[in-house]
Amino acid sequence: MSVLNDTVDWLSDSANWSGDDGIPHRLTQHLEYTALTVVIAAAIAIPIGLWVGHTGRLRGLAVVSTGALRALPTLGVLTYASLFSGIGIKPAIFTLVLLAIPPLLAGAYAGLESVNRQTIDAARAIGMTEWQVLSKVEVPLALPLIIGGIRSATLQVVATATVAAYVPGPGGLGRYLIDGLAVSDYARIVGGSVVVIVLALVLDGLFVILQRVALGSRPSRTPTTA
Amino acid sequence: MIEYRSIGKTFADGTEAVGDFSLQLPSRTTTVFVGSSGCGKTTLLRMVNRMVDPSHGQVLIDDVDVSTRNKVELRRSIGYVMQEAGLLPHRKVIDNVALMMRLKGADKKEARDRAHEVLETVGLDSSLANRYPAQLSGGQQQRVGVARGLVTDPNILLMDEPFGAVDPIVRDELQQELLRLQRELDKTIVFVTHDIDEAFLLGDQVVILKKGGEIAQVGSPAEILAKPANDFVSSFIGLEKGHRKLHVEERNGTRIVVDETGKATGVLSE
Ligand SMILES: Nc1ncnc2c1ncn2[C@@H]1O[C@H](COP(=O)(O)OP(=O)(O)OP(=O)(O)O)[C@@H](O)[C@H]1O
Ligand SMILES: [Mg+2]
């Protein structure tokens, strides 16, 4: 029970809530890495996923590379990346981007594939351009799944961004874990983990709301075909 | 005028949907393609707005080969009512209809006003305009589909079994409404159905199709009934079952119309 008590002490110690190594600062850093990672990964993966889903082309390749990226060992990639780009935040961001791409890519192309073929056909038949079919029909209808992809990418990155501290540099919430481990300060390790978990839960809740909003006032009942 | 010139379609998987089809569809009349499932009706219809590109031959609209026209422009100029209403599930009824106007460059207000107008024309209660398609009955969805086909006031209207999925009473209502609309609007309508009664009711020109888009007979309903070209046609229009061979019998002083099986189908009006 002493670890628990120590953890509560650590979390309630005002010294841990201020300064460069304080929770607010580390938390902000952590969120910054997460946001940066997800934005970069989304900029890469979502257009590719939409293209694959819209055209149906290179789907096999998308599936295989998604699986391959998922199988990459995070720490291995991080070590390897830091050999090239040196210490600091870059190798961590690079690694996290690789981690975030699969769910984003899968969310985008699976989202588009989930859209009723007849609806797409109808959109084309009434004279929409390919771009209009994508932007006015496919993306809005796929939005819940696309956001689902962003949600799981974000959660994975939030949890895994702790590895950023593995490479010497600014760190984020992972600092507590890595530094705590180095000096066997279990209260700090557990306390840091608790903050990460709470952050993940809060973000998850925000995404649930976002997915609801994406559905709008539209009834969830699927349209009967006449 | 729409003209099919020796047109054929074989799909990528080798299915020959239409072999060799030629026909002229006069302007401002209704031509009905009728035939059993899979005979190529939808394929023929969709070659008019280039949703299907023919493997050989041409479709001409007012002597212009449609393959020379921009697909998107062409489709915007033709009304298309789909087999399943084909409404966008994430757009309200009013927006589904107004969308066609928006695609043609109308501003929001103009598009909505016009959409309300056609919804009324097709007999849809205005209280339904703000619903989503999933919140409508099948018959109501079909009406929205028809409204969407009419909203831009196109010269050509393609209708693919638009009343196929509704009950006989609603279907009857929709058919009558279409007849009324056609008297007012004078469009060139290409109508697809597998129901011969519907074909005879709506068609100025009826095209009876066999598998592969082969024409069994073309003519007005009266011509076809008077002179079925062959046994296939006779049986297709139900002459063989005797439902259409009627004669008059007198019963209790009233003249009654009876079919070959002896079933009374009506009275003779003097
Ligand atoms: N995209 C396609 N790829 C391959 N074959 C197709 C395709 N579309 C239609 N076919 C085939 O072409 C033939 C004609 O189809 P079509 O849809 O024109 O029939 P239809 O007369 O409209 O039938 P229904 O009354 O059932 O709607 C059928 O055998 C069908 O399976
Ligand atoms: Mg069909």
mmCIF file of C-alpha atoms in Angstrom, chain B residues 46-253:
data_model
loop_
_atom_site.group_PDB
_atom_site.id
_atom_site.type_symbol
_atom_site.label_atom_id
_atom_site.label_comp_id
_atom_site.label_asym_id
_atom_site.label_seq_id
_atom_site.Cartn_x
_atom_site.Cartn_y
_atom_site.Cartn_z
ATOM 1 C CA ARG B 46 -28.209 4.359 -68.313
ATOM 2 C CA MET B 47 -26.591 4.617 -71.715
ATOM 3 C CA VAL B 48 -28.610 7.797 -72.279
ATOM 4 C CA ASN B 49 -26.895 9.695 -69.451
ATOM 5 C CA ARG B 50 -23.567 7.907 -69.860
ATOM 6 C CA MET B 51 -23.786 6.050 -66.564
ATOM 7 C CA VAL B 52 -22.982 3.118 -68.834
ATOM 8 C CA ASP B 53 -20.777 3.573 -71.877
ATOM 9 C CA PRO B 54 -21.753 1.309 -74.783
ATOM 10 C CA SER B 55 -19.323 -1.294 -76.098
ATOM 11 C CA HIS B 56 -20.426 -0.430 -79.615
ATOM 12 C CA GLY B 57 -22.908 1.865 -81.320
ATOM 13 C CA GLN B 58 -24.116 5.301 -80.328
ATOM 14 C CA VAL B 59 -26.855 7.052 -78.434
ATOM 15 C CA LEU B 60 -27.891 10.374 -79.911
ATOM 16 C CA ILE B 61 -29.910 13.133 -78.314
ATOM 17 C CA ASP B 62 -31.207 15.549 -80.919
ATOM 18 C CA ASP B 63 -28.647 14.154 -83.336
ATOM 19 C CA VAL B 64 -25.695 14.711 -81.002
ATOM 20 C CA ASP B 65 -23.742 11.623 -79.965
ATOM 21 C CA VAL B 66 -23.775 11.643 -76.161
ATOM 22 C CA SER B 67 -20.246 10.259 -76.060
ATOM 23 C CA THR B 68 -19.055 13.627 -77.337
ATOM 24 C CA ARG B 69 -20.674 15.401 -74.410
ATOM 25 C CA ASN B 70 -19.199 16.048 -70.992
ATOM 26 C CA LYS B 71 -20.575 13.388 -68.626
ATOM 27 C CA VAL B 72 -21.278 15.736 -65.748
ATOM 28 C CA GLU B 73 -22.987 18.367 -67.903
ATOM 29 C CA LEU B 74 -25.018 15.711 -69.673
ATOM 30 C CA ARG B 75 -26.242 14.164 -66.417
ATOM 31 C CA ARG B 76 -27.198 17.546 -64.999
ATOM 32 C CA SER B 77 -29.339 18.173 -68.069
ATOM 33 C CA ILE B 78 -31.307 14.923 -67.692
ATOM 34 C CA GLY B 79 -33.712 13.991 -64.921
ATOM 35 C CA TYR B 80 -33.085 10.518 -63.537
ATOM 36 C CA VAL B 81 -35.391 8.693 -61.159
ATOM 37 C CA MET B 82 -33.618 5.627 -59.880
ATOM 38 C CA GLN B 83 -34.788 2.080 -59.280
ATOM 39 C CA GLU B 84 -34.240 2.554 -55.563
ATOM 40 C CA ALA B 85 -35.038 6.184 -54.899
ATOM 41 C CA GLY B 86 -31.284 6.822 -54.545
ATOM 42 C CA LEU B 87 -31.610 9.729 -52.146
ATOM 43 C CA LEU B 88 -28.646 10.962 -50.158
ATOM 44 C CA PRO B 89 -29.232 9.683 -46.613
ATOM 45 C CA HIS B 90 -27.367 12.541 -44.936
ATOM 46 C CA ARG B 91 -29.369 15.290 -46.602
ATOM 47 C CA LYS B 92 -32.883 16.356 -45.758
ATOM 48 C CA VAL B 93 -35.615 15.814 -48.318
ATOM 49 C CA ILE B 94 -35.651 19.462 -49.306
ATOM 50 C CA ASP B 95 -31.870 19.494 -49.740
ATOM 51 C CA ASN B 96 -31.910 16.308 -51.785
ATOM 52 C CA VAL B 97 -34.224 18.024 -54.228
ATOM 53 C CA ALA B 98 -32.585 21.448 -54.086
ATOM 54 C CA LEU B 99 -29.162 19.886 -54.657
ATOM 55 C CA MET B 100 -29.910 19.423 -58.349
ATOM 56 C CA MET B 101 -30.579 23.133 -58.650
ATOM 57 C CA ARG B 102 -27.429 23.946 -56.713
ATOM 58 C CA LEU B 103 -25.377 21.732 -59.031
ATOM 59 C CA LYS B 104 -26.723 23.756 -61.922
ATOM 60 C CA GLY B 105 -25.583 26.937 -60.220
ATOM 61 C CA ALA B 106 -28.779 28.252 -58.640
ATOM 62 C CA ASP B 107 -28.385 30.173 -55.386
ATOM 63 C CA LYS B 108 -29.605 28.689 -52.137
ATOM 64 C CA LYS B 109 -32.883 30.507 -51.890
ATOM 65 C CA GLU B 110 -33.846 29.988 -55.511
ATOM 66 C CA ALA B 111 -33.001 26.281 -55.197
ATOM 67 C CA ARG B 112 -35.071 25.828 -52.057
ATOM 68 C CA ASP B 113 -38.055 27.734 -53.372
ATOM 69 C CA ARG B 114 -38.075 25.666 -56.515
ATOM 70 C CA ALA B 115 -37.624 22.456 -54.504
ATOM 71 C CA HIS B 116 -40.651 23.292 -52.360
ATOM 72 C CA GLU B 117 -42.601 23.924 -55.519
ATOM 73 C CA VAL B 118 -41.858 20.515 -57.079
ATOM 74 C CA LEU B 119 -42.392 18.681 -53.821
ATOM 75 C CA GLU B 120 -45.863 20.127 -53.911
ATOM 76 C CA THR B 121 -46.235 19.160 -57.566
ATOM 77 C CA VAL B 122 -45.535 15.517 -56.782
ATOM 78 C CA GLY B 123 -47.994 15.628 -53.925
ATOM 79 C CA LEU B 124 -45.648 15.505 -50.988
ATOM 80 C CA ASP B 125 -46.790 17.212 -47.824
ATOM 81 C CA SER B 126 -44.564 20.192 -47.071
ATOM 82 C CA SER B 127 -44.203 19.046 -43.469
ATOM 83 C CA LEU B 128 -42.005 16.215 -44.776
ATOM 84 C CA ALA B 129 -39.492 18.536 -46.423
ATOM 85 C CA ASN B 130 -37.312 18.752 -43.351
ATOM 86 C CA ARG B 131 -37.136 15.024 -42.726
ATOM 87 C CA TYR B 132 -34.308 12.739 -43.705
ATOM 88 C CA PRO B 133 -35.021 10.096 -46.370
ATOM 89 C CA ALA B 134 -34.880 7.318 -43.781
ATOM 90 C CA GLN B 135 -37.821 8.938 -42.024
ATOM 91 C CA LEU B 136 -40.088 8.565 -45.051
ATOM 92 C CA SER B 137 -42.127 5.636 -46.289
ATOM 93 C CA GLY B 138 -41.120 3.913 -49.515
ATOM 94 C CA GLY B 139 -43.836 5.661 -51.492
ATOM 95 C CA GLN B 140 -42.860 9.055 -50.100
ATOM 96 C CA GLN B 141 -39.228 8.386 -50.987
ATOM 97 C CA GLN B 142 -40.260 7.581 -54.529
ATOM 98 C CA ARG B 143 -42.118 10.870 -54.755
ATOM 99 C CA VAL B 144 -39.007 12.688 -53.605
ATOM 100 C CA GLY B 145 -37.084 10.787 -56.282
ATOM 101 C CA VAL B 146 -39.541 11.995 -58.906
ATOM 102 C CA ALA B 147 -39.363 15.543 -57.542
ATOM 103 C CA ARG B 148 -35.602 15.438 -57.793
ATOM 104 C CA GLY B 149 -35.880 14.279 -61.395
ATOM 105 C CA LEU B 150 -38.195 17.163 -62.259
ATOM 106 C CA VAL B 151 -36.714 20.011 -60.262
ATOM 107 C CA THR B 152 -34.431 21.396 -62.966
ATOM 108 C CA ASP B 153 -37.181 21.085 -65.563
ATOM 109 C CA PRO B 154 -35.136 18.832 -67.854
ATOM 110 C CA ASN B 155 -36.340 17.937 -71.340
ATOM 111 C CA ILE B 156 -35.555 14.300 -70.788
ATOM 112 C CA LEU B 157 -36.638 12.230 -67.830
ATOM 113 C CA LEU B 158 -35.275 8.731 -67.259
ATOM 114 C CA MET B 159 -37.354 6.636 -64.878
ATOM 115 C CA ASP B 160 -36.135 3.218 -63.782
ATOM 116 C CA GLU B 161 -38.964 1.242 -62.177
ATOM 117 C CA PRO B 162 -39.772 4.282 -60.090
ATOM 118 C CA PHE B 163 -42.899 2.717 -58.656
ATOM 119 C CA GLY B 164 -41.582 -0.812 -58.364
ATOM 120 C CA ALA B 165 -41.335 -0.942 -54.624
ATOM 121 C CA VAL B 166 -44.653 0.490 -53.496
ATOM 122 C CA ASP B 167 -47.987 -1.149 -52.845
ATOM 123 C CA PRO B 168 -50.609 -1.291 -55.645
ATOM 124 C CA ILE B 169 -52.706 1.544 -54.275
ATOM 125 C CA VAL B 170 -49.835 3.976 -53.944
ATOM 126 C CA ARG B 171 -48.508 2.814 -57.283
ATOM 127 C CA ASP B 172 -51.820 3.593 -58.897
ATOM 128 C CA GLU B 173 -51.758 7.034 -57.363
ATOM 129 C CA LEU B 174 -48.212 7.703 -58.532
ATOM 130 C CA GLN B 175 -49.014 6.487 -62.038
ATOM 131 C CA GLN B 176 -52.002 8.792 -62.295
ATOM 132 C CA GLU B 177 -49.907 11.652 -61.052
ATOM 133 C CA LEU B 178 -47.249 10.936 -63.640
ATOM 134 C CA LEU B 179 -49.875 10.928 -66.380
ATOM 135 C CA ARG B 180 -51.172 14.250 -65.130
ATOM 136 C CA LEU B 181 -47.656 15.686 -64.925
ATOM 137 C CA GLN B 182 -46.849 14.501 -68.398
ATOM 138 C CA ARG B 183 -49.931 16.220 -69.801
ATOM 139 C CA GLU B 184 -48.678 19.447 -68.250
ATOM 140 C CA LEU B 185 -44.960 19.111 -68.723
ATOM 141 C CA ASP B 186 -44.589 17.392 -72.081
ATOM 142 C CA LYS B 187 -41.229 15.763 -71.443
ATOM 143 C CA THR B 188 -39.459 13.057 -73.335
ATOM 144 C CA ILE B 189 -39.770 10.227 -70.859
ATOM 145 C CA VAL B 190 -37.969 6.912 -70.966
ATOM 146 C CA PHE B 191 -39.676 4.654 -68.474
ATOM 147 C CA VAL B 192 -38.537 1.194 -67.399
ATOM 148 C CA THR B 193 -40.808 -1.402 -65.844
ATOM 149 C CA HIS B 194 -41.380 -5.124 -65.788
ATOM 150 C CA ASP B 195 -45.117 -4.617 -65.350
ATOM 151 C CA ILE B 196 -46.949 -4.791 -68.677
ATOM 152 C CA ASP B 197 -50.046 -3.074 -67.301
ATOM 153 C CA GLU B 198 -47.941 -0.141 -66.204
ATOM 154 C CA ALA B 199 -46.274 -0.105 -69.622
ATOM 155 C CA PHE B 200 -49.609 0.034 -71.446
ATOM 156 C CA LEU B 201 -50.951 2.667 -69.088
ATOM 157 C CA LEU B 202 -48.043 5.080 -69.357
ATOM 158 C CA GLY B 203 -46.460 4.396 -72.721
ATOM 159 C CA ASP B 204 -47.100 6.163 -75.999
ATOM 160 C CA GLN B 205 -44.534 3.769 -77.398
ATOM 161 C CA VAL B 206 -44.005 0.420 -75.699
ATOM 162 C CA VAL B 207 -40.890 -1.657 -76.291
ATOM 163 C CA ILE B 208 -41.144 -5.285 -75.245
ATOM 164 C CA LEU B 209 -37.704 -6.689 -74.592
ATOM 165 C CA LYS B 210 -36.268 -10.163 -74.451
ATOM 166 C CA LYS B 211 -32.999 -11.121 -72.835
ATOM 167 C CA GLY B 212 -29.984 -9.227 -74.176
ATOM 168 C CA GLY B 213 -32.085 -6.185 -75.015
ATOM 169 C CA GLU B 214 -33.557 -7.912 -78.042
ATOM 170 C CA ILE B 215 -36.725 -6.171 -79.224
ATOM 171 C CA ALA B 216 -39.705 -8.513 -79.348
ATOM 172 C CA GLN B 217 -42.087 -5.782 -80.475
ATOM 173 C CA VAL B 218 -42.369 -2.001 -80.602
ATOM 174 C CA GLY B 219 -45.603 -0.131 -80.947
ATOM 175 C CA SER B 220 -48.394 1.713 -79.235
ATOM 176 C CA PRO B 221 -50.314 -0.308 -76.645
ATOM 177 C CA ALA B 222 -53.237 -0.613 -79.074
ATOM 178 C CA GLU B 223 -50.995 -1.856 -81.877
ATOM 179 C CA ILE B 224 -49.384 -4.431 -79.659
ATOM 180 C CA LEU B 225 -52.687 -5.666 -78.280
ATOM 181 C CA ALA B 226 -54.263 -5.763 -81.714
ATOM 182 C CA LYS B 227 -51.372 -7.538 -83.380
ATOM 183 C CA PRO B 228 -48.875 -9.238 -81.105
ATOM 184 C CA ALA B 229 -45.803 -9.930 -83.212
ATOM 185 C CA ASN B 230 -45.192 -13.444 -81.897
ATOM 186 C CA ASP B 231 -45.940 -15.952 -79.186
ATOM 187 C CA PHE B 232 -43.444 -14.386 -76.823
ATOM 188 C CA VAL B 233 -45.344 -11.110 -76.978
ATOM 189 C CA SER B 234 -48.743 -12.776 -76.680
ATOM 190 C CA SER B 235 -47.706 -14.589 -73.600
ATOM 191 C CA PHE B 236 -45.903 -11.582 -72.158
ATOM 192 C CA ILE B 237 -48.910 -9.312 -72.468
ATOM 193 C CA GLY B 238 -51.095 -11.999 -70.974
ATOM 194 C CA LEU B 239 -53.236 -12.832 -74.004
ATOM 195 C CA GLU B 240 -52.628 -16.509 -73.460
ATOM 196 C CA LYS B 241 -53.845 -16.527 -69.933
ATOM 197 C CA GLY B 242 -57.053 -15.061 -71.264
ATOM 198 C CA HIS B 243 -57.142 -12.042 -68.969
ATOM 199 C CA ARG B 244 -57.086 -9.643 -71.878
ATOM 200 C CA LYS B 245 -59.479 -11.439 -74.206
ATOM 201 C CA LEU B 246 -62.742 -9.956 -73.156
ATOM 202 C CA HIS B 247 -66.267 -10.407 -74.369
ATOM 203 C CA VAL B 248 -69.640 -9.103 -73.351
ATOM 204 C CA GLU B 249 -72.339 -11.174 -71.713
ATOM 205 C CA GLU B 250 -75.745 -10.124 -70.629
ATOM 206 C CA ARG B 251 -76.722 -10.924 -67.085
ATOM 207 C CA ASN B 252 -79.926 -9.778 -65.454
ATOM 208 C CA GLY B 253 -80.331 -7.200 -68.139
#
